[in-house]
PDB file of C-alpha atoms in Angstrom:
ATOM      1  CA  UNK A  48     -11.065  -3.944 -16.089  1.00 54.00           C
ATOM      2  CA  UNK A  49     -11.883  -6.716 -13.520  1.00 74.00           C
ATOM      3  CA  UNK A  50      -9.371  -5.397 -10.825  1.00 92.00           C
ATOM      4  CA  UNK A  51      -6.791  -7.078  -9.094  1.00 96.00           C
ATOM      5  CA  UNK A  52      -7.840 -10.214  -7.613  1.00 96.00           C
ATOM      6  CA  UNK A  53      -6.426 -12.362  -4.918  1.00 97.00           C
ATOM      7  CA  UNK A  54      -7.203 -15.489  -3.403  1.00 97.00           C
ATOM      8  CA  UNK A  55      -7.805 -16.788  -0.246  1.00 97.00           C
ATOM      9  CA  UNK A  56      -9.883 -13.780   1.003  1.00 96.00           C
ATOM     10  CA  UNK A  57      -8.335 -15.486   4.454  1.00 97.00           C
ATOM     11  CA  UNK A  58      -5.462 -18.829   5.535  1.00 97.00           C
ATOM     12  CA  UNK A  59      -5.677 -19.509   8.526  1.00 97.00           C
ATOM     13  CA  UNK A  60      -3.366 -22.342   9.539  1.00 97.00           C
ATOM     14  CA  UNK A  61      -1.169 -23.687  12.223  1.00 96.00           C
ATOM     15  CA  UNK A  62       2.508 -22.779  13.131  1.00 96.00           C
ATOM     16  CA  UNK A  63       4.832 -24.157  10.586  1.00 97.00           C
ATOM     17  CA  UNK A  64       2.960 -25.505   7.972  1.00 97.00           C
ATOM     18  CA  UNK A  65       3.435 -23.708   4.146  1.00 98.00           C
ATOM     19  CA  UNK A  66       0.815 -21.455   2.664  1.00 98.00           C
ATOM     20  CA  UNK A  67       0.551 -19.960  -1.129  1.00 98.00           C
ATOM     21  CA  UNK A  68      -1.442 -17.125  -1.858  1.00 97.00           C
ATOM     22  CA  UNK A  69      -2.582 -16.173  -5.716  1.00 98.00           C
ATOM     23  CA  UNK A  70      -2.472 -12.747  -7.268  1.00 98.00           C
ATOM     24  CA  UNK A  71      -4.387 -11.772 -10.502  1.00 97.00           C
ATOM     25  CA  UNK A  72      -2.757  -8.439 -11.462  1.00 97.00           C
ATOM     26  CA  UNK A  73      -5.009  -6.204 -14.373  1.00 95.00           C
ATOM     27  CA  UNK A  74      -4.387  -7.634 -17.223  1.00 92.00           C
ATOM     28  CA  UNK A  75      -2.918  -5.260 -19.075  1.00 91.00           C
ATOM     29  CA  UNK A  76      -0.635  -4.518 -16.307  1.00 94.00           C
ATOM     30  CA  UNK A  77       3.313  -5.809 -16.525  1.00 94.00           C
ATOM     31  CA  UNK A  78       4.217  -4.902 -13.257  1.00 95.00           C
ATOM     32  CA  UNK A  79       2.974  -6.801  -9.577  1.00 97.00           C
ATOM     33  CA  UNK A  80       4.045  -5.991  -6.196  1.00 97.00           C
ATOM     34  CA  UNK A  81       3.692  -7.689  -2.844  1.00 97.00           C
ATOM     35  CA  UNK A  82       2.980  -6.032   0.328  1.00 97.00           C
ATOM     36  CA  UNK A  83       2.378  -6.521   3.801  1.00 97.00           C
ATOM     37  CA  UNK A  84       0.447  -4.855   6.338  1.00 97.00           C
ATOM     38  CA  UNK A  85      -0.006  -5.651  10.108  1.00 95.00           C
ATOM     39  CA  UNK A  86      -2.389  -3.905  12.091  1.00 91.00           C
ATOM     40  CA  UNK A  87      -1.983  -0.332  12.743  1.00 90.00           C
ATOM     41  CA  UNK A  88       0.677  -0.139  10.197  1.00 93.00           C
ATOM     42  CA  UNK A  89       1.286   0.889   6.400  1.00 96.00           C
ATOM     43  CA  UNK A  90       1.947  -1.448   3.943  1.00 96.00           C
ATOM     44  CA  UNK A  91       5.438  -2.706   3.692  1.00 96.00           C
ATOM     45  CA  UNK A  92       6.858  -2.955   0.621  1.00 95.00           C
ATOM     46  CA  UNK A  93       8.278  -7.629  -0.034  1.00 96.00           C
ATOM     47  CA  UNK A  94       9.208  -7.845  -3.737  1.00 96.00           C
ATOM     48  CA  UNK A  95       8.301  -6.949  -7.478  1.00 95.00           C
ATOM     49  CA  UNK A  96       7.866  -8.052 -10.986  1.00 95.00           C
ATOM     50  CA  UNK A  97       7.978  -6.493 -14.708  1.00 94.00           C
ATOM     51  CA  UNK A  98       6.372  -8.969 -16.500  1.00 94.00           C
ATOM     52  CA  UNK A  99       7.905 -12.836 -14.966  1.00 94.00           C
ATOM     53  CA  UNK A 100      10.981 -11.212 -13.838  1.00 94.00           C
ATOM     54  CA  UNK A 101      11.844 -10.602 -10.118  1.00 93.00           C
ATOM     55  CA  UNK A 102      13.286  -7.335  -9.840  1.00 92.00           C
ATOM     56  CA  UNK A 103      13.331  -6.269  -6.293  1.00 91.00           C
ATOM     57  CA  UNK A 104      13.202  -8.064  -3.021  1.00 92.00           C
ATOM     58  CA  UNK A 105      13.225  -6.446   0.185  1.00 91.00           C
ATOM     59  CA  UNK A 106      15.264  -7.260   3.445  1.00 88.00           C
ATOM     60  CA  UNK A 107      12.065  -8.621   5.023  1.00 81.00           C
ATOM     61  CA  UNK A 108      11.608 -11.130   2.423  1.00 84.00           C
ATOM     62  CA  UNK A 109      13.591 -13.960   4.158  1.00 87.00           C
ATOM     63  CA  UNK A 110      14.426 -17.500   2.672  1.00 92.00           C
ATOM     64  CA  UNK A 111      11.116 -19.020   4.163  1.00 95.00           C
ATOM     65  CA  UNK A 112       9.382 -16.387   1.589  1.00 96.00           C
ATOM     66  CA  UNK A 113       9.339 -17.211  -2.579  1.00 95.00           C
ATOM     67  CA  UNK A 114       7.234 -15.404  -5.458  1.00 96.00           C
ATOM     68  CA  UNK A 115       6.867 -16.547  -8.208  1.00 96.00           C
ATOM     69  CA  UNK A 116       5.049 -14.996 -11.619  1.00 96.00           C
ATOM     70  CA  UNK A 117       5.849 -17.397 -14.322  1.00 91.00           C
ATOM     71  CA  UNK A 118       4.492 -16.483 -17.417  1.00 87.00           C
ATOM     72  CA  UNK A 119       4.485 -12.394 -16.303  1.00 86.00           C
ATOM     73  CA  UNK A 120       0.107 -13.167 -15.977  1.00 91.00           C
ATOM     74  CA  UNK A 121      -0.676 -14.333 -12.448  1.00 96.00           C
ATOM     75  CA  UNK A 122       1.975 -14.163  -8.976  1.00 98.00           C
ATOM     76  CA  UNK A 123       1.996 -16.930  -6.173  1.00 98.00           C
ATOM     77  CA  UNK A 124       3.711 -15.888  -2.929  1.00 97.00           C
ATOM     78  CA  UNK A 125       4.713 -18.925  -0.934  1.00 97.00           C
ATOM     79  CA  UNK A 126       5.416 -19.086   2.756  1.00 97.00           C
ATOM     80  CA  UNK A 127       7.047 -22.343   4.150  1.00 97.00           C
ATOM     81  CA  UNK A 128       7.074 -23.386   7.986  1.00 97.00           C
ATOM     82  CA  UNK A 129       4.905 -20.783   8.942  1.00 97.00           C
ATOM     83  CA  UNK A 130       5.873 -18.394  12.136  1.00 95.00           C
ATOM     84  CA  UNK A 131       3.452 -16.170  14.470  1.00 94.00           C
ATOM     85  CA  UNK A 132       4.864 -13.150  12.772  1.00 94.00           C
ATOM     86  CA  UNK A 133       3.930 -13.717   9.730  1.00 96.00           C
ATOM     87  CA  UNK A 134       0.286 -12.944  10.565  1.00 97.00           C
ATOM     88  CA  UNK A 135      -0.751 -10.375   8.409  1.00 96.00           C
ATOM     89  CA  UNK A 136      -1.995  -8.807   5.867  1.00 97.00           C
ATOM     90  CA  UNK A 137      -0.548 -10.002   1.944  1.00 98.00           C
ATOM     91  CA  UNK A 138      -1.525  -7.457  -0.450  1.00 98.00           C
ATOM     92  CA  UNK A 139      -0.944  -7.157  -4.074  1.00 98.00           C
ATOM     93  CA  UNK A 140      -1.004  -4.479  -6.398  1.00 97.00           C
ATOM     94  CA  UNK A 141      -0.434  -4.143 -10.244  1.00 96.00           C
ATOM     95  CA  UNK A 142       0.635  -1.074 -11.986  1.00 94.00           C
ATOM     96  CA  UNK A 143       1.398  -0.623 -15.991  1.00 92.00           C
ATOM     97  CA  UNK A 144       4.952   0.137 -15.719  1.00 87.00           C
ATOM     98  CA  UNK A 145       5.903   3.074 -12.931  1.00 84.00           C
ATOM     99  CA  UNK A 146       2.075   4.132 -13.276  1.00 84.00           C
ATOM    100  CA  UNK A 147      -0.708   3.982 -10.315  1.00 89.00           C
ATOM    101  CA  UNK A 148      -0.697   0.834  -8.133  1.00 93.00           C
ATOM    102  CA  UNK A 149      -3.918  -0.712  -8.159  1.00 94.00           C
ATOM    103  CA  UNK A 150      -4.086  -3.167  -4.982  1.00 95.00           C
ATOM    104  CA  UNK A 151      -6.318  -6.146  -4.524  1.00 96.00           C
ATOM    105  CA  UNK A 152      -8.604  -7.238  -1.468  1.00 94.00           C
ATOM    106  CA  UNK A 153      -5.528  -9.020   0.115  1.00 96.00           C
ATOM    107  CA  UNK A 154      -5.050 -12.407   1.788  1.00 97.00           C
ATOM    108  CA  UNK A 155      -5.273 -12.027   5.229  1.00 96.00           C
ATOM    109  CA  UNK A 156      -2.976 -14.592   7.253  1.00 97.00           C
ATOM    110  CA  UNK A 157      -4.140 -15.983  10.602  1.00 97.00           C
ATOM    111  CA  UNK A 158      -1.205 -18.503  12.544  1.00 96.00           C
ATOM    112  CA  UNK A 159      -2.581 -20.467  15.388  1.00 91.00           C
TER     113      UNK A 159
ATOM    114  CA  UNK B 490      16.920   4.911   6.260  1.00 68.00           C
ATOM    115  CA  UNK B 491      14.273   6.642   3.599  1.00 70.00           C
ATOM    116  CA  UNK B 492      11.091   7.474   5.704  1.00 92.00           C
ATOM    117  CA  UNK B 493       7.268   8.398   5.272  1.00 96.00           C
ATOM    118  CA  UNK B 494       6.296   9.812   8.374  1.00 96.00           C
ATOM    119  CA  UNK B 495       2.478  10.407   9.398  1.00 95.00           C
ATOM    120  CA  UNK B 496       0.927  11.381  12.857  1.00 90.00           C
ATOM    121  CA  UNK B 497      -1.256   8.065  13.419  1.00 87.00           C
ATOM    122  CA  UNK B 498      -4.129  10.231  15.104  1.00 87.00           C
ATOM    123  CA  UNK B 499      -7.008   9.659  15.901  1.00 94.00           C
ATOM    124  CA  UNK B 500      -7.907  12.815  13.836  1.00 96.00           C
ATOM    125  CA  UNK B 501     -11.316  14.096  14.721  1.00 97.00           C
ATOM    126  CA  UNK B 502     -13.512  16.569  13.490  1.00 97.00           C
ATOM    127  CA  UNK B 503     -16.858  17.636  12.822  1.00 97.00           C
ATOM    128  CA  UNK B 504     -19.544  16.636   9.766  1.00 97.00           C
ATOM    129  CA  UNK B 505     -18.720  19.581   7.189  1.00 97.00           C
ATOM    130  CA  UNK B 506     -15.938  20.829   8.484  1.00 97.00           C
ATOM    131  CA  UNK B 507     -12.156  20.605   6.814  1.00 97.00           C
ATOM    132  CA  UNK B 508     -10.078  17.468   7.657  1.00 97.00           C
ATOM    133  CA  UNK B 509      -6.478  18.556   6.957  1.00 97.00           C
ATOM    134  CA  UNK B 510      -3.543  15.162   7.052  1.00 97.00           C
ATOM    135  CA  UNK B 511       0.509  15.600   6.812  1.00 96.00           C
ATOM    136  CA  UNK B 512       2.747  13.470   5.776  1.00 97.00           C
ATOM    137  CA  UNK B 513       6.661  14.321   5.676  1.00 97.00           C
ATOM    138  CA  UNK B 514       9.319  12.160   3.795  1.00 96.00           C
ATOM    139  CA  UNK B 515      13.160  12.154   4.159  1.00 94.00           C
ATOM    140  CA  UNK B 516      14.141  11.791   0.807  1.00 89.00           C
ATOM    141  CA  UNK B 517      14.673  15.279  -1.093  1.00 88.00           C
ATOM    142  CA  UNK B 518      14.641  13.716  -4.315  1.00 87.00           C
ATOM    143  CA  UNK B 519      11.233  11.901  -4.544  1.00 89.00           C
ATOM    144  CA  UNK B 520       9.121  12.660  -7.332  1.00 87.00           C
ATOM    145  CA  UNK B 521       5.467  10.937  -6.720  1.00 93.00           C
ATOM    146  CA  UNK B 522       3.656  11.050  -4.136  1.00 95.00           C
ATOM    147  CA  UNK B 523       0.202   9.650  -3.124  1.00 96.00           C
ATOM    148  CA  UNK B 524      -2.717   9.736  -0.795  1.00 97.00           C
ATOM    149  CA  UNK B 525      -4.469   6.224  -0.484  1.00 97.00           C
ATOM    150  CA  UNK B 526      -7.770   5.665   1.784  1.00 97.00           C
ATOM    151  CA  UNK B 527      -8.437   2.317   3.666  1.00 96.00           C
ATOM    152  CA  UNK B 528     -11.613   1.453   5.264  1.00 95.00           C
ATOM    153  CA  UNK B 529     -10.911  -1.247   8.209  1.00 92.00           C
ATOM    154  CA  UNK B 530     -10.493  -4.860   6.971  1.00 88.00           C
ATOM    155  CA  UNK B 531     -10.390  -3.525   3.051  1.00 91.00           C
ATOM    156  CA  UNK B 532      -7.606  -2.539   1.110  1.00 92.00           C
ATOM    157  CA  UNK B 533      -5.701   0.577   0.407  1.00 94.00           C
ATOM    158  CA  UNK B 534      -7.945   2.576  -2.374  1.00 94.00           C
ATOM    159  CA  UNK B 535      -6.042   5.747  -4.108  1.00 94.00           C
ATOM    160  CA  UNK B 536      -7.455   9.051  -3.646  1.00 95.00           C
ATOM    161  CA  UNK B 537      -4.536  11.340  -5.672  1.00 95.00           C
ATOM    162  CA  UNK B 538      -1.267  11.558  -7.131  1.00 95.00           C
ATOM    163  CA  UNK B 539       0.922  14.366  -7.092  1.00 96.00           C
ATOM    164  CA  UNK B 540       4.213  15.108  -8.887  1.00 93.00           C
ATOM    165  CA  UNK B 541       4.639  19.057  -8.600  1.00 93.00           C
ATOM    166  CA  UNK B 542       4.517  21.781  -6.383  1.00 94.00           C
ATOM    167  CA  UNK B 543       1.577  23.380  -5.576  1.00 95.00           C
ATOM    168  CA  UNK B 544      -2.247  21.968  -5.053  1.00 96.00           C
ATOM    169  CA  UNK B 545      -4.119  19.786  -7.171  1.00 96.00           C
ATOM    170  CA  UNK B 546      -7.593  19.406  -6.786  1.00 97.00           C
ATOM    171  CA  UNK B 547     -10.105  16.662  -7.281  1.00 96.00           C
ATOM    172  CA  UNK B 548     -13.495  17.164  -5.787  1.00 97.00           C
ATOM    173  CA  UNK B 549     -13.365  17.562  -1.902  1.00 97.00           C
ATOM    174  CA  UNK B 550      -9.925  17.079  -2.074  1.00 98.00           C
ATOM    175  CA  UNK B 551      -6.649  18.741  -2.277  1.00 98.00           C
ATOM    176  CA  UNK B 552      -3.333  17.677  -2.423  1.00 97.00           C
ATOM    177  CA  UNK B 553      -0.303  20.002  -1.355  1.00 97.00           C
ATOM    178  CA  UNK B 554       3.002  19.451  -2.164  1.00 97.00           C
ATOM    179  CA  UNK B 555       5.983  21.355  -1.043  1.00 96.00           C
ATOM    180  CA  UNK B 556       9.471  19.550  -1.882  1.00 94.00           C
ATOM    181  CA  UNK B 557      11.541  21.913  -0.521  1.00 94.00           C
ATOM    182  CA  UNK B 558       9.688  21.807   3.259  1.00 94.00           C
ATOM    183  CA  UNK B 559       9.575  17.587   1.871  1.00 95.00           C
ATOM    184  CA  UNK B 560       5.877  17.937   2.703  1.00 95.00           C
ATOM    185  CA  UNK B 561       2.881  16.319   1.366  1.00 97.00           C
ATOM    186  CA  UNK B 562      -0.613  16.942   2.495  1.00 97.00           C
ATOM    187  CA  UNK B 563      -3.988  16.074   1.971  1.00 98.00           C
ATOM    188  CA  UNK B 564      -7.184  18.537   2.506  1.00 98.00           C
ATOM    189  CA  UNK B 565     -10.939  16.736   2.657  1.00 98.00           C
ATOM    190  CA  UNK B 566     -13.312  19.683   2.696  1.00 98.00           C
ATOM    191  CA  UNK B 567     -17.181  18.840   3.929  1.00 98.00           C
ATOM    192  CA  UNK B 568     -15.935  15.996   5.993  1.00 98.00           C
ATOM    193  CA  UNK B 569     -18.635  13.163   6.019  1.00 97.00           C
ATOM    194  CA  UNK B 570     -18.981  10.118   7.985  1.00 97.00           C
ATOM    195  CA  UNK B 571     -18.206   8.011   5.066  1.00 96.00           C
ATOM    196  CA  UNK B 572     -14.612   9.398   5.320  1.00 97.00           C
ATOM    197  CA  UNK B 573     -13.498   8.087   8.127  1.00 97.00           C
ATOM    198  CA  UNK B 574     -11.221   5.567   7.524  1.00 97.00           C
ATOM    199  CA  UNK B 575      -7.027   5.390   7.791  1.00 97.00           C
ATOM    200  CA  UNK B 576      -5.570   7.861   5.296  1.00 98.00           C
ATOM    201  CA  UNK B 577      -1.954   6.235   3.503  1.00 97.00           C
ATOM    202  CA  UNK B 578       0.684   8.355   2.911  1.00 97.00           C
ATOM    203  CA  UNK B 579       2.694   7.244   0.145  1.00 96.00           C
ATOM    204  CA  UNK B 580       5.881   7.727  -1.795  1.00 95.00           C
ATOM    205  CA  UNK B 581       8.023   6.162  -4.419  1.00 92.00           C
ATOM    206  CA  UNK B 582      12.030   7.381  -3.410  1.00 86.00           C
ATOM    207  CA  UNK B 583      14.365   8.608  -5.989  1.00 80.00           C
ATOM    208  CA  UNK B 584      16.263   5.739  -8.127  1.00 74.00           C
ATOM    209  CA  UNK B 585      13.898   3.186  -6.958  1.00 66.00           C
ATOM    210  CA  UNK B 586      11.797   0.652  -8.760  1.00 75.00           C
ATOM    211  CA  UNK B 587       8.254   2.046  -8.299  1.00 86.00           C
ATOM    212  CA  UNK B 588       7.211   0.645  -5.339  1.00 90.00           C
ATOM    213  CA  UNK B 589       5.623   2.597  -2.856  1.00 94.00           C
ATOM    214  CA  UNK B 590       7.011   3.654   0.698  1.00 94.00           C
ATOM    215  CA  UNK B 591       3.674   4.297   3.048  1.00 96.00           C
ATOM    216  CA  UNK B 592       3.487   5.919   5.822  1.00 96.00           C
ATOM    217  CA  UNK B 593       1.950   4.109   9.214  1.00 95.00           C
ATOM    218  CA  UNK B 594      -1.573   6.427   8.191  1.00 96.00           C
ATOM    219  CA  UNK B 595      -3.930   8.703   9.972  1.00 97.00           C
ATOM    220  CA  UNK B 596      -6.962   7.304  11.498  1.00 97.00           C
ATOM    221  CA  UNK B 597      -9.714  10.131  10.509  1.00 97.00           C
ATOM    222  CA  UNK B 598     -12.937  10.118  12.561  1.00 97.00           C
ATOM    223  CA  UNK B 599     -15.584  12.240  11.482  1.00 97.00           C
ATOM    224  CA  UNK B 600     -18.588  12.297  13.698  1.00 96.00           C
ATOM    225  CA  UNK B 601     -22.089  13.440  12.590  1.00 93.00           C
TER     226      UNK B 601
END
């Protein structure tokens, strides 16, 4: 058990240009969810997977956002024309069906 | 609007002495419910998981759940420096997907 892994540790870019973080969920995990946290907050709950399907996405999610998990392994999350509010904190988490979430390191976001 | 709510603190109290957290939720029909720890800059770590009434123990710590007062709390006995961190309330609602509804945490401070 390696733990969830994500990658970058940390993205910082400027306003507007696209990002795409990588999650590495367990590996004997079929479910992934994306979070985000901003400071002095809890996590907030973007979108899901069982296996490569996308099952859930949440009202914050807006068209800018896409995941992706295409052979139900490994999750991208893609941001296009970055915005000042979308500094955060991208966390991921992998669970084996409804059991414990496990949550990676996260990719923290920094917009100049 | 389902809620986890949390006081956000700062919660202080003495080396050895009993920390004690609460977390409330609005939905009556939840069914797990868990207590996550997060050091600054890191990411959310899981402490317990509850399901039933009652306390459940695990070392230091105690979980109490009441679902007909929709209460959820979390008891840290010996308090050390090493515990203080944010403390994550979380839930997963009735006839949803899994993912987890936090709460905005409790800072705990425990001073030598």
């Amino acid at each position: 058990d390696t733990g969830v892994s994500q990658n970058p540790r940390h993205k910082i870019t400027k306003r507007g240009q696209n990002v795409t973080f990588r999650c590495d969920p367990i590996s004997e995990h079929n479910r992934l969810y994306w979070y985000r946290q901003t400071l002095g907050q809890g996590p907030e709950f973007l979108t899901y997977f069982q296996n490569e399907a996308q099952l859930e996405k949440s009202r914050l999610l807006s068209d800018r956002f896409s995941a992706e998990r295409p052979k139900g392994s490994f999750s991208t999350l893609e941001i296009q024309r970055t915005e000042q509010g979308d500094s955060a904190m991208y966390l991921c988490a992998s669970s084996l069906g409804v059991g414990t979430q496990h949550f990676g390191d996260g990719t923290r976001l920094s917009i100049l | 609007q389902k809620e986890v709510e949390q006081n956000s603190g700062p919660l202080s109290v003495p080396e050895g002495a009993i920390a004690s957290l609460n977390c409330t939720y609005s939905d009556r029909g939840s069914q797990s419910f868990f207590w996550y720890r997060q050091y600054s800059g890191k990411s959310p770590e899981l402490i317990m998981s509850i399901y039933s009434n009652g306390d459940k123990e695990d070392g230091r710590f105690t979980a109490q759940l009441n679902k007909a007062s929709q209460y959820v709390s979390l008891l840290i006995r010996d308090s050390q420096p090493s515990d203080s961190a944010t403390y994550l309330c979380a839930v997963v609602f009735s006839g949803n997907t899994g993912k987890l509804i936090f709460g905005q945490g409790t800072t705990l401070q425990v001073k030598p």
